[in-house]
Coordinates of N, CA and C and ligand atoms in Angstrom, one line a residue:
X1 N 0.8 -1.2 0.0 CA 0.0 0.0 0.0 C 0.9 1.3 0.0
X2 N 0.5 2.3 -0.8 CA 1.3 3.5 -0.8 C 1.2 4.2 0.6
X3 N 2.3 5.0 0.8 CA 2.3 5.8 2.1 C 1.2 6.8 2.1
X4 N 0.5 6.9 3.2 CA -0.6 7.9 3.3 C -0.2 9.3 3.0
X5 N -1.2 10.0 2.4 CA -1.0 11.4 2.1 C -2.1 12.2 2.7
X6 N -1.8 13.2 3.5 CA -2.8 14.1 4.0 C -2.5 15.5 3.5
X7 N -3.5 16.1 2.8 CA -3.3 17.4 2.2 C -4.4 18.3 2.8
X8 N -3.9 19.5 3.1 CA -4.9 20.6 3.6 C -5.1 21.6 2.5
X9 N -6.4 21.8 2.2 CA -6.8 22.8 1.2 C -7.3 24.0 2.0
X10 N -6.5 25.1 2.0 CA -6.9 26.3 2.8 C -7.9 27.2 2.1
X11 N -8.2 26.9 0.9 CA -9.1 27.6 0.0 C -8.8 29.2 0.1
X12 N -9.9 30.0 0.1 CA -9.7 31.4 0.1 C -9.7 31.9 1.6
X13 N -8.7 31.5 2.3 CA -8.6 31.8 3.7 C -7.2 32.2 4.1
X14 N -7.1 33.1 5.0 CA -5.9 33.5 5.7 C -5.0 34.5 4.9
X15 N -4.7 35.5 5.7 CA -3.7 36.5 5.2 C -2.3 35.9 5.5
X16 N -1.3 36.6 5.1 CA 0.1 36.0 5.2 C 0.4 35.7 6.6
X17 N 0.0 36.6 7.6 CA 0.4 36.4 9.0 C -0.2 35.1 9.5
X18 N -1.5 34.9 9.2 CA -2.2 33.7 9.7 C -1.6 32.5 9.1
X19 N -1.3 32.6 7.8 CA -0.8 31.4 7.1 C 0.6 31.1 7.6
X20 N 1.4 32.1 7.9 CA 2.7 31.8 8.5 C 2.6 31.1 9.9
X21 N 1.6 31.7 10.7 CA 1.4 31.2 12.0 C 1.0 29.7 11.9
X22 N 0.1 29.4 11.0 CA -0.4 28.0 10.9 C 0.7 27.1 10.5
X23 N 1.4 27.5 9.5 CA 2.5 26.7 8.9 C 3.5 26.4 10.0
X24 N 3.8 27.4 10.8 CA 4.8 27.3 11.9 C 4.3 26.3 12.9
X25 N 3.0 26.4 13.3 CA 2.5 25.5 14.3 C 2.5 24.0 13.7
X26 N 2.2 23.9 12.4 CA 2.2 22.5 11.9 C 3.7 21.9 11.9
X27 N 4.6 22.8 11.5 CA 6.0 22.4 11.5 C 6.4 21.9 12.9
X28 N 6.1 22.7 13.9 CA 6.4 22.3 15.3 C 5.7 21.0 15.7
X29 N 4.5 20.9 15.3 CA 3.7 19.7 15.7 C 4.1 18.4 15.0
X30 N 4.8 18.6 13.9 CA 5.1 17.4 13.1 C 6.6 17.1 13.1
X31 N 7.3 17.7 14.0 CA 8.7 17.4 14.1 C 8.9 15.9 14.3
X32 N 9.9 15.4 13.7 CA 10.2 13.9 13.9 C 9.4 13.1 12.8
X33 N 9.3 11.9 13.1 CA 8.7 10.9 12.1 C 7.2 11.1 12.0
X34 N 6.7 11.1 10.8 CA 5.3 11.2 10.6 C 4.9 10.0 9.8
X35 N 3.7 9.5 10.1 CA 3.2 8.2 9.4 C 2.7 8.5 8.0
X36 N 2.5 9.8 7.7 CA 2.0 10.2 6.4 C 2.8 11.3 5.8
X37 N 2.7 11.4 4.5 CA 3.2 12.6 3.8 C 2.2 13.7 4.0
X38 N 2.7 14.9 4.3 CA 1.7 16.0 4.6 C 2.0 17.2 3.7
X39 N 0.9 17.8 3.2 CA 1.0 18.9 2.2 C 0.0 19.9 2.6
X40 N 0.3 21.2 2.5 CA -0.6 22.3 2.7 C -0.7 23.1 1.4
X41 N -1.9 23.5 1.1 CA -2.2 24.3 -0.1 C -2.8 25.7 0.2
X42 N -1.9 26.6 0.4 CA -2.4 28.0 0.8 C -2.9 28.7 -0.4
X43 N -3.5 29.9 -0.3 CA -3.8 30.7 -1.4 C -2.5 31.1 -2.1
X44 N -2.5 31.4 -3.4 CA -1.3 31.7 -4.1 C -0.4 32.7 -3.4
X45 N -1.1 33.8 -3.0 CA -0.4 35.0 -2.5 C 0.4 34.6 -1.2
X46 N -0.1 33.6 -0.5 CA 0.6 33.2 0.8 C 1.7 32.2 0.6
X47 N 1.8 31.6 -0.6 CA 2.7 30.5 -0.8 C 4.1 30.9 -0.4
X48 N 4.7 32.0 -0.9 CA 6.1 32.3 -0.5 C 6.3 32.3 1.0
X49 N 5.4 32.9 1.8 CA 5.5 32.9 3.2 C 5.4 31.5 3.8
X50 N 4.6 30.7 3.3 CA 4.4 29.3 3.9 C 5.6 28.5 3.5
X51 N 6.1 28.7 2.3 CA 7.3 27.9 1.9 C 8.5 28.3 2.8
X52 N 8.6 29.6 3.1 CA 9.7 30.0 4.0 C 9.5 29.4 5.4
X53 N 8.3 29.4 5.9 CA 8.0 28.9 7.3 C 8.3 27.4 7.3
X54 N 8.1 26.7 6.2 CA 8.3 25.3 6.2 C 9.6 24.8 5.7
X55 N 10.5 25.7 5.3 CA 11.8 25.4 4.7 C 12.5 24.4 5.6
X56 N 13.0 23.3 5.0 CA 13.7 22.3 5.8 C 12.9 21.3 6.5
X57 N 11.5 21.5 6.5 CA 10.7 20.5 7.1 C 10.2 19.5 6.0
X58 N 9.5 18.5 6.5 CA 9.0 17.4 5.5 C 7.6 17.8 4.9
X59 N 7.1 18.9 5.4 CA 5.7 19.3 4.9 C 5.8 20.0 3.6
X60 N 5.1 19.4 2.6 CA 5.1 20.0 1.3 C 4.1 21.1 1.1
X61 N 4.4 21.9 0.1 CA 3.4 23.0 -0.2 C 2.9 22.9 -1.6
X62 N 1.6 23.2 -1.8 CA 1.0 23.0 -3.1 C 0.1 24.2 -3.4
X63 N -0.2 24.4 -4.7 CA -1.1 25.4 -5.2 C -2.5 24.8 -5.1
X64 N -3.5 25.6 -5.2 CA -4.9 25.1 -5.2 C -5.5 25.0 -6.6
X65 N -4.7 25.5 -7.6 CA -5.1 25.5 -9.0 C -3.9 26.0 -9.8
X66 N -4.0 25.9 -11.1 CA -3.0 26.4 -12.0 C -3.6 26.6 -13.4
X67 N -2.8 27.3 -14.2 CA -3.2 27.4 -15.6 C -2.3 26.6 -16.4
X68 N -2.8 26.1 -17.6 CA -2.0 25.1 -18.3 C -0.9 25.7 -19.2
X69 N -1.0 27.0 -19.5 CA 0.0 27.6 -20.3 C 1.1 28.0 -19.4
X70 N 2.4 28.0 -19.8 CA 3.5 28.4 -19.0 C 3.6 29.9 -18.7
X71 N 3.2 30.6 -19.8 CA 3.3 32.1 -19.7 C 2.5 32.7 -20.9
X72 N 2.3 34.0 -20.9 CA 1.7 34.6 -22.0 C 0.6 35.6 -21.5
X73 N -0.3 36.0 -22.4 CA -1.3 37.0 -22.1 C -2.6 36.3 -21.6
X74 N -2.5 35.9 -20.3 CA -3.6 35.2 -19.6 C -3.7 35.8 -18.2
X75 N -4.3 37.0 -18.3 CA -4.4 37.9 -17.1 C -5.0 37.2 -15.9
X76 N -4.3 37.2 -14.8 CA -4.8 36.7 -13.6 C -4.4 35.3 -13.3
X77 N -3.8 34.6 -14.3 CA -3.5 33.2 -14.1 C -2.1 33.0 -13.5
X78 N -1.9 31.7 -13.0 CA -0.7 31.3 -12.4 C -0.3 30.0 -13.0
X79 N 0.9 29.9 -13.5 CA 1.3 28.7 -14.2 C 2.1 27.7 -13.3
X80 N 2.2 26.5 -13.9 CA 3.0 25.4 -13.2 C 4.4 25.8 -12.9
X81 N 5.2 26.3 -13.9 CA 6.5 26.7 -13.6 C 6.6 27.8 -12.5
X82 N 5.6 28.7 -12.5 CA 5.6 29.7 -11.4 C 5.4 29.1 -10.0
X83 N 4.5 28.1 -9.9 CA 4.3 27.4 -8.7 C 5.6 26.7 -8.2
X84 N 6.2 26.0 -9.2 CA 7.4 25.3 -8.9 C 8.5 26.2 -8.4
X85 N 8.6 27.4 -9.1 CA 9.6 28.4 -8.8 C 9.4 28.9 -7.4
X86 N 8.1 29.0 -7.0 CA 7.8 29.5 -5.7 C 8.1 28.5 -4.6
X87 N 8.4 27.3 -4.9 CA 8.7 26.3 -3.9 C 7.6 25.2 -3.7
X88 N 6.6 25.2 -4.6 CA 5.6 24.2 -4.5 C 6.1 22.9 -5.2
X89 N 5.6 21.8 -4.6 CA 5.8 20.5 -5.2 C 4.5 19.8 -5.6
X90 N 3.4 20.4 -5.2 CA 2.1 19.8 -5.4 C 1.1 20.8 -6.0
X91 N 0.0 20.3 -6.5 CA -1.0 21.3 -6.9 C -2.4 20.5 -7.0
X92 N -3.4 21.1 -6.5 CA -4.8 20.5 -6.6 C -5.3 20.9 -8.0
X93 N -5.9 19.9 -8.6 CA -6.5 20.2 -9.9 C -7.9 19.7 -10.0
X94 N -8.8 20.5 -10.5 CA -10.2 20.1 -10.7 C -11.0 20.0 -9.5
X95 N -10.7 20.8 -8.5 CA -11.5 20.8 -7.2 C -13.0 21.1 -7.6
X96 N -13.9 20.5 -6.9 CA -15.3 20.7 -7.3 C -15.7 22.2 -7.3
X97 N -15.1 23.0 -6.4 CA -15.4 24.4 -6.4 C -15.0 25.1 -7.7
X98 N -13.9 24.6 -8.2 CA -13.4 25.2 -9.5 C -14.4 24.7 -10.6
X99 N -14.8 23.5 -10.5 CA -15.8 23.0 -11.6 C -17.1 23.7 -11.4
X100 N -17.6 23.9 -10.2 CA -18.9 24.5 -10.0 C -18.9 26.0 -10.3
X101 N -17.9 26.8 -9.8 CA -18.0 28.2 -9.9 C -17.1 28.8 -11.0
X102 N -16.2 28.1 -11.5 CA -15.2 28.7 -12.5 C -15.1 27.9 -13.8
X103 N -16.1 27.1 -14.1 CA -16.2 26.5 -15.4 C -15.1 25.4 -15.7
X104 N -14.5 24.8 -14.7 CA -13.6 23.8 -14.9 C -14.3 22.5 -15.5
X105 N -13.6 22.0 -16.5 CA -14.2 20.8 -17.1 C -13.2 19.6 -17.1
X106 N -13.6 18.4 -17.5 CA -12.6 17.3 -17.5 C -11.5 17.7 -18.5
X107 N -11.8 18.4 -19.5 CA -10.8 18.7 -20.5 C -9.8 19.7 -20.0
X108 N -10.3 20.7 -19.2 CA -9.3 21.7 -18.6 C -8.5 21.0 -17.5
X109 N -9.1 20.1 -16.8 CA -8.4 19.3 -15.8 C -7.3 18.5 -16.4
X110 N -7.6 17.9 -17.5 CA -6.6 17.1 -18.2 C -5.4 18.0 -18.6
X111 N -5.7 19.1 -19.2 CA -4.6 20.0 -19.6 C -3.8 20.5 -18.4
X112 N -4.5 20.8 -17.3 CA -3.8 21.3 -16.1 C -2.9 20.3 -15.5
X113 N -3.4 19.0 -15.4 CA -2.6 18.0 -14.8 C -1.3 17.7 -15.6
X114 N -1.4 17.8 -16.9 CA -0.3 17.5 -17.7 C 0.8 18.7 -17.6
X115 N 0.2 19.9 -17.5 CA 1.1 21.0 -17.3 C 1.8 20.9 -16.0
X116 N 1.1 20.5 -15.0 CA 1.7 20.4 -13.6 C 2.8 19.3 -13.7
X117 N 2.6 18.2 -14.3 CA 3.6 17.1 -14.3 C 4.8 17.6 -15.1
X118 N 4.5 18.3 -16.2 CA 5.7 18.8 -17.0 C 6.6 19.7 -16.2
X119 N 6.0 20.4 -15.2 CA 6.8 21.3 -14.4 C 7.4 20.6 -13.1
X120 N 7.1 19.3 -13.0 CA 7.6 18.5 -11.9 C 6.8 18.6 -10.7
X121 N 5.5 19.1 -10.8 CA 4.6 19.1 -9.7 C 3.8 17.9 -9.6
X122 N 3.4 17.4 -8.4 CA 2.5 16.3 -8.3 C 1.1 16.8 -8.2
X123 N 0.2 16.5 -9.2 CA -1.2 16.9 -9.1 C -2.0 16.0 -8.2
X124 N -2.9 16.7 -7.5 CA -4.0 16.0 -6.7 C -5.2 16.2 -7.5
X125 N -5.7 15.2 -8.2 CA -6.8 15.4 -9.2 C -8.1 15.1 -8.5
X126 N -9.0 16.0 -8.4 CA -10.3 15.8 -7.7 C -11.4 15.4 -8.6
X127 N -12.1 14.4 -8.1 CA -13.3 13.9 -8.8 C -14.4 13.7 -7.7
X128 N -15.7 13.6 -8.2 CA -16.7 13.4 -7.2 C -18.1 13.8 -7.8
X129 N -19.1 13.1 -7.3 CA -20.5 13.3 -7.8 C -21.2 14.3 -6.9
X130 N -22.2 15.0 -7.5 CA -23.1 15.9 -6.8 C -24.2 15.0 -6.2
X131 N -24.9 15.7 -5.2 CA -26.0 14.9 -4.5 C -27.0 14.3 -5.4
X132 N -27.5 15.1 -6.4 CA -28.5 14.6 -7.2 C -28.0 13.4 -8.1
X133 N -26.7 13.4 -8.4 CA -26.2 12.3 -9.2 C -26.1 11.1 -8.3
X134 N -25.7 11.2 -7.0 CA -25.7 10.0 -6.1 C -27.2 9.5 -6.0
X135 N -28.1 10.5 -5.8 CA -29.5 10.0 -5.6 C -30.1 9.3 -6.9
X136 N -29.6 9.7 -8.0 CA -30.0 9.1 -9.3 C -29.3 7.8 -9.5
X137 N -28.3 7.4 -8.7 CA -27.6 6.2 -8.8 C -26.6 6.2 -9.9
X138 N -26.1 7.4 -10.3 CA -25.1 7.5 -11.4 C -23.7 7.9 -10.9
X139 N -23.4 7.7 -9.6 CA -22.1 8.1 -9.0 C -21.0 7.5 -9.8
X140 N -21.0 6.2 -10.1 CA -19.9 5.6 -10.8 C -19.8 6.1 -12.3
X141 N -20.9 6.4 -12.9 CA -20.8 6.9 -14.3 C -20.1 8.3 -14.2
X142 N -20.5 9.1 -13.3 CA -19.9 10.4 -13.2 C -18.4 10.4 -12.9
X143 N -18.1 9.6 -11.8 CA -16.7 9.5 -11.4 C -15.8 8.8 -12.5
X144 N -16.4 7.8 -13.1 CA -15.6 7.1 -14.2 C -15.3 8.0 -15.3
X145 N -16.3 8.9 -15.7 CA -16.1 9.8 -16.8 C -15.0 10.8 -16.4
X146 N -15.1 11.3 -15.1 CA -14.1 12.3 -14.7 C -12.7 11.7 -14.7
X147 N -12.6 10.4 -14.2 CA -11.3 9.8 -14.2 C -10.8 9.6 -15.6
X148 N -11.6 9.0 -16.5 CA -11.1 8.8 -17.8 C -10.8 10.1 -18.5
X149 N -11.6 11.1 -18.3 CA -11.4 12.4 -19.0 C -10.1 13.1 -18.6
X150 N -9.8 13.0 -17.3 CA -8.6 13.6 -16.8 C -7.3 12.8 -17.0
X151 N -7.5 11.5 -16.8 CA -6.3 10.6 -16.8 C -6.0 9.8 -18.0
X152 N -7.1 9.7 -18.8 CA -6.9 8.8 -20.0 C -5.8 9.3 -20.9
X153 N -5.0 8.3 -21.3 CA -3.8 8.7 -22.2 C -2.5 8.9 -21.5
X154 N -2.6 8.9 -20.1 CA -1.3 9.1 -19.4 C -0.6 7.7 -19.4
X155 N 0.8 7.8 -19.4 CA 1.6 6.6 -19.3 C 1.5 6.0 -17.9
X156 N 2.0 4.8 -17.7 CA 2.0 4.2 -16.3 C 2.8 5.1 -15.4
X157 N 3.9 5.5 -15.9 CA 4.8 6.4 -15.1 C 4.1 7.7 -14.7
X158 N 3.4 8.3 -15.6 CA 2.7 9.5 -15.3 C 1.6 9.2 -14.2
X159 N 0.9 8.1 -14.4 CA -0.2 7.8 -13.4 C 0.4 7.6 -12.0
X160 N 1.6 7.1 -11.9 CA 2.2 6.9 -10.6 C 2.6 8.2 -9.9
X161 N 2.7 9.3 -10.8 CA 3.1 10.6 -10.2 C 2.0 11.5 -10.0
X162 N 0.9 11.0 -9.5 CA -0.3 11.9 -9.2 C -1.1 11.2 -8.1
X163 N -2.0 11.9 -7.5 CA -2.9 11.4 -6.5 C -4.3 11.7 -7.0
X164 N -5.3 10.9 -6.7 CA -6.7 11.2 -7.0 C -7.4 11.4 -5.7
X165 N -8.2 12.5 -5.6 CA -9.0 12.7 -4.4 C -10.5 12.5 -4.8
X166 N -11.1 11.6 -4.1 CA -12.5 11.4 -4.3 C -13.2 12.3 -3.3
X167 N -13.9 13.3 -3.9 CA -14.6 14.3 -3.0 C -16.1 14.4 -3.4
X168 N -16.9 13.6 -2.8 CA -18.4 13.8 -3.1 C -18.8 15.2 -2.8
X169 N -19.4 15.9 -3.8 CA -19.6 17.3 -3.7 C -20.6 17.6 -2.5
X170 N -21.5 16.6 -2.2 CA -22.4 16.8 -1.1 C -21.8 16.7 0.2
X171 N -20.5 16.3 0.3 CA -19.8 16.1 1.6 C -18.8 17.3 1.8
X172 N -18.6 18.1 0.8 CA -17.6 19.2 1.0 C -18.2 20.3 1.7
X173 N -17.6 20.6 2.9 CA -18.0 21.8 3.7 C -19.4 21.7 4.3
X174 N -20.0 20.5 4.3 CA -21.3 20.4 4.7 C -21.4 19.7 6.1
X175 N -20.3 19.1 6.5 CA -20.4 18.3 7.8 C -21.0 16.9 7.6
X176 N -21.3 16.6 6.3 CA -22.0 15.4 6.0 C -20.9 14.4 5.3
X177 N -20.1 13.8 6.1 CA -19.0 12.9 5.6 C -19.6 11.7 5.0
X178 N -19.0 11.2 4.0 CA -19.3 9.9 3.4 C -19.0 8.8 4.5
X179 N -19.7 7.7 4.5 CA -19.4 6.6 5.4 C -18.1 6.0 4.9
X180 N -17.3 5.3 5.7 CA -16.2 4.6 5.2 C -16.6 3.6 4.1
X181 N -17.7 3.0 4.2 CA -18.1 2.0 3.2 C -18.4 2.7 1.9
X182 N -19.1 3.9 2.0 CA -19.4 4.7 0.7 C -18.0 5.1 0.1
X183 N -17.1 5.6 0.9 CA -15.8 6.0 0.3 C -15.1 4.8 -0.3
X184 N -15.0 3.7 0.4 CA -14.3 2.5 -0.1 C -14.9 2.0 -1.4
X185 N -16.2 2.0 -1.5 CA -16.9 1.5 -2.7 C -16.4 2.4 -3.9
X186 N -16.4 3.7 -3.8 CA -16.0 4.5 -4.9 C -14.5 4.4 -5.1
X187 N -13.7 4.4 -4.1 CA -12.3 4.3 -4.2 C -11.9 3.0 -4.9
X188 N -12.5 1.9 -4.6 CA -12.3 0.6 -5.3 C -12.6 0.7 -6.7
X189 N -13.7 1.4 -7.0 CA -14.1 1.6 -8.4 C -13.1 2.4 -9.1
X190 N -12.6 3.5 -8.5 CA -11.5 4.4 -9.2 C -10.3 3.5 -9.4
X191 N -9.9 2.7 -8.5 CA -8.7 1.9 -8.6 C -8.9 0.9 -9.8
X192 N -10.0 0.4 -9.9 CA -10.3 -0.6 -11.0 C -10.3 0.2 -12.3
X193 N -10.8 1.4 -12.3 CA -10.8 2.2 -13.5 C -9.3 2.6 -13.9
X194 N -8.5 2.9 -12.9 CA -7.1 3.2 -13.2 C -6.4 2.0 -13.7
X195 N -6.7 0.8 -13.2 CA -6.1 -0.5 -13.7 C -6.5 -0.6 -15.2
X196 N -7.7 -0.2 -15.5 CA -8.1 -0.3 -16.9 C -7.3 0.6 -17.8
X197 N -6.9 1.8 -17.3 CA -6.1 2.7 -18.0 C -4.6 2.3 -18.1
X198 N -4.3 1.4 -17.2 CA -2.8 1.0 -17.1 C -2.8 -0.5 -16.8
X199 N -2.4 -0.9 -15.6 CA -2.5 -2.3 -15.1 C -2.7 -2.3 -13.6
X200 N -2.9 -3.4 -13.1 CA -3.2 -3.5 -11.6 C -2.1 -3.0 -10.7
X201 N -0.9 -3.3 -11.1 CA 0.3 -2.9 -10.3 C 0.4 -1.4 -10.3
X202 N 0.2 -0.8 -11.4 CA 0.3 0.7 -11.5 C -0.9 1.3 -10.6
X203 N -2.1 0.8 -10.8 CA -3.2 1.3 -10.1 C -3.0 1.2 -8.6
X204 N -2.4 0.1 -8.1 CA -2.2 0.0 -6.7 C -1.2 1.0 -6.1
X205 N -0.4 1.6 -7.0 CA 0.6 2.6 -6.5 C 0.0 4.0 -6.4
X206 N -1.2 4.2 -7.0 CA -1.7 5.6 -7.0 C -2.4 5.8 -5.7
X207 N -2.1 7.0 -5.1 CA -2.7 7.3 -3.8 C -4.1 7.8 -4.0
X208 N -5.1 7.2 -3.4 CA -6.5 7.7 -3.5 C -6.9 8.3 -2.2
X209 N -7.2 9.6 -2.2 CA -7.5 10.4 -1.0 C -9.0 10.5 -1.0
X210 N -9.6 10.6 0.2 CA -11.0 10.9 0.4 C -11.0 12.4 0.9
X211 N -12.0 13.1 0.4 CA -12.2 14.5 0.8 C -13.7 14.8 1.0
X212 N -14.0 15.5 2.0 CA -15.4 15.9 2.3 C -15.7 15.8 3.8
X213 N -15.6 16.9 4.5 CA -15.9 17.0 5.9 C -15.1 16.0 6.8
X214 N -13.8 15.8 6.4 CA -12.9 15.0 7.2 C -12.6 15.7 8.5
X215 N -12.7 15.0 9.6 CA -12.4 15.6 10.9 C -11.5 14.6 11.7
X216 N -11.0 15.1 12.9 CA -10.2 14.2 13.7 C -11.1 13.0 14.1
X217 N -12.4 13.2 14.2 CA -13.3 12.2 14.7 C -13.5 11.1 13.7
X218 N -13.6 11.4 12.4 CA -14.0 10.4 11.4 C -12.8 9.9 10.6
X219 N -11.6 10.5 10.7 CA -10.5 10.1 9.8 C -10.1 8.7 9.9
X220 N -10.1 8.2 11.2 CA -9.6 6.8 11.4 C -10.4 5.8 10.6
X221 N -11.7 5.9 10.8 CA -12.6 4.9 10.1 C -12.4 4.9 8.6
X222 N -12.2 6.1 8.1 CA -12.0 6.2 6.6 C -10.7 5.6 6.2
X223 N -9.7 5.9 7.0 CA -8.3 5.5 6.6 C -8.1 4.0 6.8
X224 N -9.0 3.4 7.6 CA -8.9 1.9 7.8 C -9.3 1.1 6.5
X225 N -10.0 1.8 5.6 CA -10.5 1.1 4.4 C -9.3 0.9 3.5
X226 N -9.3 -0.3 2.8 CA -8.0 -0.6 2.1 C -7.7 0.3 0.9
X227 N -8.7 0.9 0.3 CA -8.4 1.7 -0.9 C -8.4 3.2 -0.5
X228 N -8.5 3.6 0.8 CA -8.3 5.0 1.2 C -6.9 5.2 1.6
X229 N -6.2 6.0 0.9 CA -4.7 6.2 1.2 C -4.4 7.6 1.7
X230 N -5.5 8.3 2.1 CA -5.2 9.6 2.6 C -6.4 10.5 2.6
X231 N -6.2 11.7 2.9 CA -7.4 12.7 2.9 C -7.0 14.0 2.4
X232 N -8.0 14.6 1.7 CA -7.9 16.0 1.3 C -8.9 16.8 2.3
X233 N -8.3 17.7 3.1 CA -9.0 18.3 4.2 C -9.2 19.8 4.0
X234 N -10.4 20.2 4.0 CA -10.7 21.7 3.9 C -10.8 22.3 5.3
X235 N -12.0 22.5 5.8 CA -12.2 23.2 7.0 C -11.3 22.8 8.2
X236 N -11.1 21.6 8.4 CA -10.4 21.1 9.5 C -8.8 21.3 9.3
X237 N -8.4 21.8 8.1 CA -7.0 22.0 7.9 C -6.6 23.5 8.3
X238 N -7.6 24.2 8.7 CA -7.4 25.7 9.0 C -6.9 25.9 10.4
X239 N -7.0 24.9 11.3 CA -6.6 25.0 12.7 C -5.5 23.9 12.9
X240 N -4.4 24.3 13.4 CA -3.3 23.4 13.6 C -3.7 22.2 14.4
X241 N -4.4 22.4 15.5 CA -4.8 21.3 16.4 C -5.6 20.2 15.6
X242 N -6.6 20.6 14.8 CA -7.4 19.6 14.2 C -6.6 18.9 13.0
X243 N -5.9 19.7 12.3 CA -5.1 19.1 11.2 C -4.1 18.1 11.7
X244 N -3.4 18.5 12.8 CA -2.4 17.6 13.4 C -3.0 16.3 13.9
X245 N -4.2 16.4 14.4 CA -4.9 15.2 14.9 C -5.2 14.3 13.7
X246 N -5.6 14.9 12.6 CA -6.0 14.2 11.4 C -4.7 13.5 10.9
X247 N -3.6 14.2 10.9 CA -2.4 13.6 10.4 C -1.9 12.4 11.2
X248 N -2.1 12.6 12.5 CA -1.7 11.5 13.5 C -2.7 10.3 13.5
X249 N -3.9 10.6 12.9 CA -4.9 9.5 12.8 C -5.5 9.3 14.1
Ligands
PEP1 C1 -12.1 20.4 0.3 O1 -12.0 21.6 0.2 O2 -11.5 19.7 -0.6 C2 -12.8 19.8 1.4 C3 -12.9 18.5 1.4 O3 -13.4 20.6 2.3 P1 -14.0 20.2 3.7 O4 -13.0 19.3 4.4 O5 -14.2 21.5 4.4 O6 -15.3 19.4 3.4

């Protein structure tokens, strides 16, 4: 089984001072051996401060999004080489909030994740169904389409250099976490789909994170499932105490 990965998505929160304070507290709290790889994804503008606060620690830093062109007349965008240059090693791609509010599609997700890999960043690719899709019984159709749309055509080597986050939209920021069984069912499906795009050995190496209202109270049950290799954490990553508890399981 791959080493667990716990990533914090800070979304549109925190000024530089708060971001530095949180990063410093995480650094202190995670000194020594950690059972998981840990990543934080601050807003773009706070990335340099967080990279500085975490310099020399094992905690990685990631962007929350990127644009697929390296440079040019694309006002307001941030590219993969820019994130890498700022000290990021990770980037979230295709978060449901980007899909819902900013017109992200499977096609743009595919372009972004390729641009990220080209710059040496590890993408965390988000997929997940909306509530009405789950209620209609089409969760696997939706997630399968998102996985194929984003990851189809990647080599085995490229597939091993990314993580997939299953984030049911109805569970994000709602306090309504998926049950460990619901998460496991979709994770097993995603892994099977990844095997279809490559082979079973490759699929086994890809880290599959669960995201959606993860807290210190529910993380253990989720992580006990065989196909859950980590978590993408929003709200509970904004306080050092709760994020550290999640990392420690
Ligand atoms: C997220 O932003 O990816 C997320 C899972 O948020 P939350 O943990 O707040 O539901």
